[in-house]
């Protein structure tokens, strides 16, 4: 299938973030002009990694000031863009006010990014970074699926403000995007639904929850063990490729589960132990569910007993075949992703030195 070689200018929201950093890299390498609306374009510390990418690639970077919560703030950055990647959305688990900290930037932010596309005739396609969290709420939801596997047909029906608010934010944001897409015919929407993203960051000390989670495997936090919690995993570099293909593949449409592996916490720990041996205090065993239920919410502000009940000792299984067939995706081995990620953390000092 022919690609859209006429696409040359792209807007990317959340460019300072973990997932978008690799999308920016890919675009710059392909010679794109990248428009990056960021909250603080005057902050050299936040932009230095993106600037370093631009210095080494044929494409060019332009920064704009914008905020997901400000209506009209993306108009300027969108001017002349063929494609819009909407990636910005808070990915945090421990919040005090889920409505303000998660739902508003996700849902209102999506509206504020997509509405200007209706008045920007150059925009032909929008690629939205949604999540597998918009497909399912808890692992127990596997029982609600037609064939015991999550597919693009499934929608998260179980998350709410009170239970799994991050997943709820991604669900309402994706619904908002489809509502906006269906109300016009100037641009089409292609959605990427990643599972847990791992792999090295463009910024080696990223603030995404992905860093927080994988760091805890090696800094001693999890040395007593991990819950047997099933999840999907995808490499951040493969995910950037999926976004790029979603933009330039003319026939791409709908949602795409973008997940390399059906995995679990114990499996991630095993991959690290196989590579590093005992050099770091990696978890060696799966904790009994009753113990996680009792102690988990005390140790981790983002965890509740309901979450433990519906996810621990539950398998996670998703069908990534649409991304393989329609976007031509291949996924690198899980061990490569987690080891490259952890290696970066050791070098940037995010985890204490090896024994
Ligand atoms: P991240 O590194 O924390 O990036 C989030 C980005 O959103 C940052 O660039 C941040 O900008 C921006 N942002 C947050 N609030 C904003 C606001 N009010 N206005 C403008 N920008 C704002 O997280 P990430 O992991 O890359 O996540 C990126 C996307 O991937 C999200 O949509 C997330 O839901 C999705 N996703 C992530 C995972 C994963 O495992 N990481 C899995 C599935 C889906 P600042 O630099 O200014 O803070």
PDB file of N, CA and C and ligand atoms in Angstrom, residues 13-21 37-40 46 66-69 74 86-92 105 129-133 166 169-170 192-198 206-211 234 239, ligand 1:
ATOM      1  N   UNK A  13       1.307  16.925  20.339  1.00  0.00           N
ATOM      2  CA  UNK A  13       1.088  17.409  21.710  1.00  0.00           C
ATOM      3  C   UNK A  13       1.846  16.505  22.672  1.00  0.00           C
ATOM      4  N   UNK A  14       2.278  17.071  23.780  1.00  0.00           N
ATOM      5  CA  UNK A  14       2.991  16.274  24.793  1.00  0.00           C
ATOM      6  C   UNK A  14       4.398  15.901  24.380  1.00  0.00           C
ATOM      7  N   UNK A  15       5.020  16.707  23.479  1.00  0.00           N
ATOM      8  CA  UNK A  15       6.334  16.346  22.916  1.00  0.00           C
ATOM      9  C   UNK A  15       7.404  16.154  23.989  1.00  0.00           C
ATOM     10  N   UNK A  16       7.238  16.811  25.131  1.00  0.00           N
ATOM     11  CA  UNK A  16       8.215  16.665  26.220  1.00  0.00           C
ATOM     12  C   UNK A  16       8.051  15.328  26.950  1.00  0.00           C
ATOM     13  N   UNK A  17       7.000  14.586  26.626  1.00  0.00           N
ATOM     14  CA  UNK A  17       6.692  13.362  27.357  1.00  0.00           C
ATOM     15  C   UNK A  17       7.434  12.145  26.804  1.00  0.00           C
ATOM     16  N   UNK A  18       7.274  11.048  27.509  1.00  0.00           N
ATOM     17  CA  UNK A  18       7.976   9.778  27.228  1.00  0.00           C
ATOM     18  C   UNK A  18       7.578   9.207  25.861  1.00  0.00           C
ATOM     19  N   UNK A  19       6.279   9.027  25.657  1.00  0.00           N
ATOM     20  CA  UNK A  19       5.798   8.396  24.414  1.00  0.00           C
ATOM     21  C   UNK A  19       6.054   9.314  23.220  1.00  0.00           C
ATOM     22  N   UNK A  20       5.718  10.593  23.364  1.00  0.00           N
ATOM     23  CA  UNK A  20       5.817  11.515  22.230  1.00  0.00           C
ATOM     24  C   UNK A  20       7.264  11.768  21.824  1.00  0.00           C
ATOM     25  N   UNK A  21       8.207  11.667  22.778  1.00  0.00           N
ATOM     26  CA  UNK A  21       9.620  11.927  22.450  1.00  0.00           C
ATOM     27  C   UNK A  21      10.086  11.074  21.282  1.00  0.00           C
ATOM     28  N   UNK A  37       3.543  22.072  20.492  1.00  0.00           N
ATOM     29  CA  UNK A  37       2.950  22.954  21.489  1.00  0.00           C
ATOM     30  C   UNK A  37       3.228  22.378  22.875  1.00  0.00           C
ATOM     31  N   UNK A  38       3.910  23.143  23.709  1.00  0.00           N
ATOM     32  CA  UNK A  38       4.274  22.661  25.059  1.00  0.00           C
ATOM     33  C   UNK A  38       3.835  23.699  26.081  1.00  0.00           C
ATOM     34  N   UNK A  39       3.760  23.248  27.334  1.00  0.00           N
ATOM     35  CA  UNK A  39       3.282  24.188  28.359  1.00  0.00           C
ATOM     36  C   UNK A  39       4.282  25.300  28.608  1.00  0.00           C
ATOM     37  N   UNK A  40       5.572  24.941  28.520  1.00  0.00           N
ATOM     38  CA  UNK A  40       6.586  25.919  28.886  1.00  0.00           C
ATOM     39  C   UNK A  40       7.713  25.967  27.855  1.00  0.00           C
ATOM     40  N   UNK A  46      13.540  21.391  29.809  1.00  0.00           N
ATOM     41  CA  UNK A  46      12.505  20.472  29.293  1.00  0.00           C
ATOM     42  C   UNK A  46      12.712  20.184  27.807  1.00  0.00           C
ATOM     43  N   UNK A  66       1.132  26.200  24.685  1.00  0.00           N
ATOM     44  CA  UNK A  66      -0.268  25.736  24.721  1.00  0.00           C
ATOM     45  C   UNK A  66      -0.505  24.925  25.975  1.00  0.00           C
ATOM     46  N   UNK A  67      -1.763  24.869  26.363  1.00  0.00           N
ATOM     47  CA  UNK A  67      -2.155  24.064  27.526  1.00  0.00           C
ATOM     48  C   UNK A  67      -3.455  23.355  27.195  1.00  0.00           C
ATOM     49  N   UNK A  68      -3.549  22.086  27.564  1.00  0.00           N
ATOM     50  CA  UNK A  68      -4.746  21.300  27.264  1.00  0.00           C
ATOM     51  C   UNK A  68      -6.010  21.946  27.808  1.00  0.00           C
ATOM     52  N   UNK A  69      -5.881  22.688  28.895  1.00  0.00           N
ATOM     53  CA  UNK A  69      -7.064  23.242  29.553  1.00  0.00           C
ATOM     54  C   UNK A  69      -7.481  24.598  28.981  1.00  0.00           C
ATOM     55  N   UNK A  74      -4.285  25.708  20.810  1.00  0.00           N
ATOM     56  CA  UNK A  74      -3.543  24.903  19.825  1.00  0.00           C
ATOM     57  C   UNK A  74      -3.677  25.420  18.395  1.00  0.00           C
ATOM     58  N   UNK A  86      -2.078  13.553  18.854  1.00  0.00           N
ATOM     59  CA  UNK A  86      -2.480  14.032  20.183  1.00  0.00           C
ATOM     60  C   UNK A  86      -2.099  12.982  21.221  1.00  0.00           C
ATOM     61  N   UNK A  87      -1.023  13.280  21.900  1.00  0.00           N
ATOM     62  CA  UNK A  87      -0.431  12.348  22.866  1.00  0.00           C
ATOM     63  C   UNK A  87      -0.539  12.860  24.290  1.00  0.00           C
ATOM     64  N   UNK A  88      -0.549  14.183  24.472  1.00  0.00           N
ATOM     65  CA  UNK A  88      -0.519  14.763  25.825  1.00  0.00           C
ATOM     66  C   UNK A  88      -1.735  14.334  26.639  1.00  0.00           C
ATOM     67  N   UNK A  89      -1.486  13.851  27.825  1.00  0.00           N
ATOM     68  CA  UNK A  89      -2.531  13.491  28.783  1.00  0.00           C
ATOM     69  C   UNK A  89      -1.786  13.047  30.029  1.00  0.00           C
ATOM     70  N   UNK A  90      -2.249  13.417  31.205  1.00  0.00           N
ATOM     71  CA  UNK A  90      -1.500  12.996  32.387  1.00  0.00           C
ATOM     72  C   UNK A  90      -1.576  11.490  32.598  1.00  0.00           C
ATOM     73  N   UNK A  91      -0.396  10.864  32.792  1.00  0.00           N
ATOM     74  CA  UNK A  91      -0.350   9.442  33.133  1.00  0.00           C
ATOM     75  C   UNK A  91       0.208   9.331  34.542  1.00  0.00           C
ATOM     76  N   UNK A  92      -0.697   9.465  35.505  1.00  0.00           N
ATOM     77  CA  UNK A  92      -0.321   9.337  36.920  1.00  0.00           C
ATOM     78  C   UNK A  92      -1.376   8.488  37.613  1.00  0.00           C
ATOM     79  N   UNK A 105      -7.935  17.350  31.973  1.00  0.00           N
ATOM     80  CA  UNK A 105      -6.929  17.451  30.906  1.00  0.00           C
ATOM     81  C   UNK A 105      -7.121  16.402  29.811  1.00  0.00           C
ATOM     82  N   UNK A 129      -3.255   9.139  20.796  1.00  0.00           N
ATOM     83  CA  UNK A 129      -2.689   8.149  21.721  1.00  0.00           C
ATOM     84  C   UNK A 129      -3.740   7.889  22.784  1.00  0.00           C
ATOM     85  N   UNK A 130      -4.492   6.807  22.589  1.00  0.00           N
ATOM     86  CA  UNK A 130      -5.427   6.407  23.630  1.00  0.00           C
ATOM     87  C   UNK A 130      -4.695   5.407  24.517  1.00  0.00           C
ATOM     88  N   UNK A 131      -5.283   4.306  24.845  1.00  0.00           N
ATOM     89  CA  UNK A 131      -4.634   3.332  25.736  1.00  0.00           C
ATOM     90  C   UNK A 131      -5.452   2.048  25.712  1.00  0.00           C
ATOM     91  N   UNK A 132      -4.809   0.954  26.082  1.00  0.00           N
ATOM     92  CA  UNK A 132      -5.597  -0.263  26.338  1.00  0.00           C
ATOM     93  C   UNK A 132      -6.527  -0.016  27.521  1.00  0.00           C
ATOM     94  N   UNK A 133      -6.225   1.009  28.327  1.00  0.00           N
ATOM     95  CA  UNK A 133      -7.100   1.361  29.451  1.00  0.00           C
ATOM     96  C   UNK A 133      -8.474   1.844  28.981  1.00  0.00           C
ATOM     97  N   UNK A 166      -7.586   6.829  36.177  1.00  0.00           N
ATOM     98  CA  UNK A 166      -6.751   7.049  34.981  1.00  0.00           C
ATOM     99  C   UNK A 166      -7.386   6.341  33.778  1.00  0.00           C
ATOM    100  N   UNK A 169     -10.241   8.207  32.594  1.00  0.00           N
ATOM    101  CA  UNK A 169      -9.870   9.421  31.839  1.00  0.00           C
ATOM    102  C   UNK A 169      -9.542   9.076  30.388  1.00  0.00           C
ATOM    103  N   UNK A 170      -8.876   7.937  30.182  1.00  0.00           N
ATOM    104  CA  UNK A 170      -8.523   7.558  28.813  1.00  0.00           C
ATOM    105  C   UNK A 170      -9.765   7.130  28.033  1.00  0.00           C
ATOM    106  N   UNK A 192      -4.446   4.831  18.461  1.00  0.00           N
ATOM    107  CA  UNK A 192      -3.460   3.849  18.927  1.00  0.00           C
ATOM    108  C   UNK A 192      -3.767   3.559  20.391  1.00  0.00           C
ATOM    109  N   UNK A 193      -3.911   2.285  20.730  1.00  0.00           N
ATOM    110  CA  UNK A 193      -4.239   1.872  22.105  1.00  0.00           C
ATOM    111  C   UNK A 193      -3.081   1.054  22.677  1.00  0.00           C
ATOM    112  N   UNK A 194      -2.087   1.734  23.262  1.00  0.00           N
ATOM    113  CA  UNK A 194      -0.947   0.987  23.800  1.00  0.00           C
ATOM    114  C   UNK A 194      -1.261   0.335  25.140  1.00  0.00           C
ATOM    115  N   UNK A 195      -0.573  -0.781  25.393  1.00  0.00           N
ATOM    116  CA  UNK A 195      -0.569  -1.334  26.755  1.00  0.00           C
ATOM    117  C   UNK A 195       0.538  -0.625  27.526  1.00  0.00           C
ATOM    118  N   UNK A 196       1.003  -1.180  28.646  1.00  0.00           N
ATOM    119  CA  UNK A 196       2.049  -0.509  29.429  1.00  0.00           C
ATOM    120  C   UNK A 196       3.290  -0.308  28.557  1.00  0.00           C
ATOM    121  N   UNK A 197       3.758   0.926  28.515  1.00  0.00           N
ATOM    122  CA  UNK A 197       4.891   1.260  27.652  1.00  0.00           C
ATOM    123  C   UNK A 197       6.180   1.165  28.467  1.00  0.00           C
ATOM    124  N   UNK A 198       7.170   0.459  27.920  1.00  0.00           N
ATOM    125  CA  UNK A 198       8.483   0.388  28.555  1.00  0.00           C
ATOM    126  C   UNK A 198       9.559   0.606  27.486  1.00  0.00           C
ATOM    127  N   UNK A 206      12.531  10.511  32.771  1.00  0.00           N
ATOM    128  CA  UNK A 206      11.143  10.860  32.471  1.00  0.00           C
ATOM    129  C   UNK A 206      10.258  10.815  33.704  1.00  0.00           C
ATOM    130  N   UNK A 207       9.130  11.517  33.632  1.00  0.00           N
ATOM    131  CA  UNK A 207       8.222  11.550  34.788  1.00  0.00           C
ATOM    132  C   UNK A 207       7.003  10.658  34.573  1.00  0.00           C
ATOM    133  N   UNK A 208       6.930  10.002  33.413  1.00  0.00           N
ATOM    134  CA  UNK A 208       5.811   9.091  33.149  1.00  0.00           C
ATOM    135  C   UNK A 208       5.765   7.989  34.208  1.00  0.00           C
ATOM    136  N   UNK A 209       4.580   7.490  34.468  1.00  0.00           N
ATOM    137  CA  UNK A 209       4.384   6.404  35.440  1.00  0.00           C
ATOM    138  C   UNK A 209       5.206   5.164  35.039  1.00  0.00           C
ATOM    139  N   UNK A 210       5.511   5.014  33.752  1.00  0.00           N
ATOM    140  CA  UNK A 210       6.327   3.871  33.296  1.00  0.00           C
ATOM    141  C   UNK A 210       7.674   3.859  34.015  1.00  0.00           C
ATOM    142  N   UNK A 211       8.294   5.025  34.177  1.00  0.00           N
ATOM    143  CA  UNK A 211       9.592   5.118  34.861  1.00  0.00           C
ATOM    144  C   UNK A 211       9.446   4.722  36.320  1.00  0.00           C
ATOM    145  N   UNK A 234       4.445  -2.914  25.773  1.00  0.00           N
ATOM    146  CA  UNK A 234       4.920  -2.548  24.440  1.00  0.00           C
ATOM    147  C   UNK A 234       6.143  -1.653  24.576  1.00  0.00           C
ATOM    148  N   UNK A 239       6.171   1.626  19.682  1.00  0.00           N
ATOM    149  CA  UNK A 239       4.949   2.438  19.762  1.00  0.00           C
ATOM    150  C   UNK A 239       5.057   3.686  18.876  1.00  0.00           C
TER     151      UNK A 239
HETATM  152  P1  LIG B   1       4.351  11.636  30.217  1.00  0.00           P
HETATM  153  O1  LIG B   1       5.788  11.370  29.939  1.00  0.00           O
HETATM  154  O2  LIG B   1       3.986  12.071  31.588  1.00  0.00           O
HETATM  155  O3  LIG B   1       3.820  12.673  29.163  1.00  0.00           O
HETATM  156  C1  LIG B   1       2.642  13.392  29.335  1.00  0.00           C
HETATM  157  C2  LIG B   1       2.712  14.642  28.470  1.00  0.00           C
HETATM  158  O4  LIG B   1       1.467  15.338  28.596  1.00  0.00           O
HETATM  159  C3  LIG B   1       3.829  15.599  28.888  1.00  0.00           C
HETATM  160  O5  LIG B   1       4.468  16.068  27.724  1.00  0.00           O
HETATM  161  C4  LIG B   1       3.070  16.712  29.588  1.00  0.00           C
HETATM  162  O6  LIG B   1       3.682  17.973  29.427  1.00  0.00           O
HETATM  163  C5  LIG B   1       1.759  16.690  28.822  1.00  0.00           C
HETATM  164  N1  LIG B   1       0.693  17.325  29.591  1.00  0.00           N
HETATM  165  C6  LIG B   1       0.159  16.915  30.760  1.00  0.00           C
HETATM  166  N2  LIG B   1      -0.772  17.793  31.170  1.00  0.00           N
HETATM  167  C7  LIG B   1      -0.814  18.779  30.237  1.00  0.00           C
HETATM  168  C8  LIG B   1      -1.546  19.979  30.088  1.00  0.00           C
HETATM  169  N3  LIG B   1      -2.453  20.364  30.991  1.00  0.00           N
HETATM  170  N4  LIG B   1      -1.326  20.744  28.989  1.00  0.00           N
HETATM  171  C9  LIG B   1      -0.403  20.379  28.065  1.00  0.00           C
HETATM  172  N5  LIG B   1       0.332  19.262  28.156  1.00  0.00           N
HETATM  173  C10 LIG B   1       0.130  18.482  29.233  1.00  0.00           C
HETATM  174  O7  LIG B   1       3.472  10.337  29.942  1.00  0.00           O
HETATM  175  P2  LIG B   1       3.520   9.279  28.753  1.00  0.00           P
HETATM  176  O8  LIG B   1       3.706   7.956  29.375  1.00  0.00           O
HETATM  177  O9  LIG B   1       4.439   9.720  27.673  1.00  0.00           O
HETATM  178  O10 LIG B   1       2.029   9.347  28.229  1.00  0.00           O
HETATM  179  C11 LIG B   1       1.718   9.947  26.979  1.00  0.00           C
HETATM  180  C12 LIG B   1       0.427   9.405  26.462  1.00  0.00           C
HETATM  181  O11 LIG B   1       0.507   7.999  26.312  1.00  0.00           O
HETATM  182  C13 LIG B   1      -0.771   9.669  27.390  1.00  0.00           C
HETATM  183  O12 LIG B   1      -1.877   9.970  26.576  1.00  0.00           O
HETATM  184  C14 LIG B   1      -0.942   8.328  28.083  1.00  0.00           C
HETATM  185  O13 LIG B   1      -2.270   8.152  28.533  1.00  0.00           O
HETATM  186  C15 LIG B   1      -0.598   7.388  26.934  1.00  0.00           C
HETATM  187  N6  LIG B   1      -0.244   6.043  27.370  1.00  0.00           N
HETATM  188  C16 LIG B   1       0.874   5.845  28.121  1.00  0.00           C
HETATM  189  C17 LIG B   1       1.181   4.559  28.537  1.00  0.00           C
HETATM  190  C18 LIG B   1       2.424   4.261  29.339  1.00  0.00           C
HETATM  191  O14 LIG B   1       2.568   3.133  29.812  1.00  0.00           O
HETATM  192  N7  LIG B   1       3.334   5.209  29.497  1.00  0.00           N
HETATM  193  C19 LIG B   1       0.352   3.478  28.178  1.00  0.00           C
HETATM  194  C20 LIG B   1      -0.782   3.734  27.407  1.00  0.00           C
HETATM  195  C21 LIG B   1      -1.066   5.019  27.002  1.00  0.00           C
HETATM  196  P3  LIG B   1       4.702  18.597  30.481  1.00  0.00           P
HETATM  197  O15 LIG B   1       6.071  18.163  30.049  1.00  0.00           O
HETATM  198  O16 LIG B   1       4.506  20.065  30.336  1.00  0.00           O
HETATM  199  O17 LIG B   1       4.319  18.069  31.835  1.00  0.00           O
END
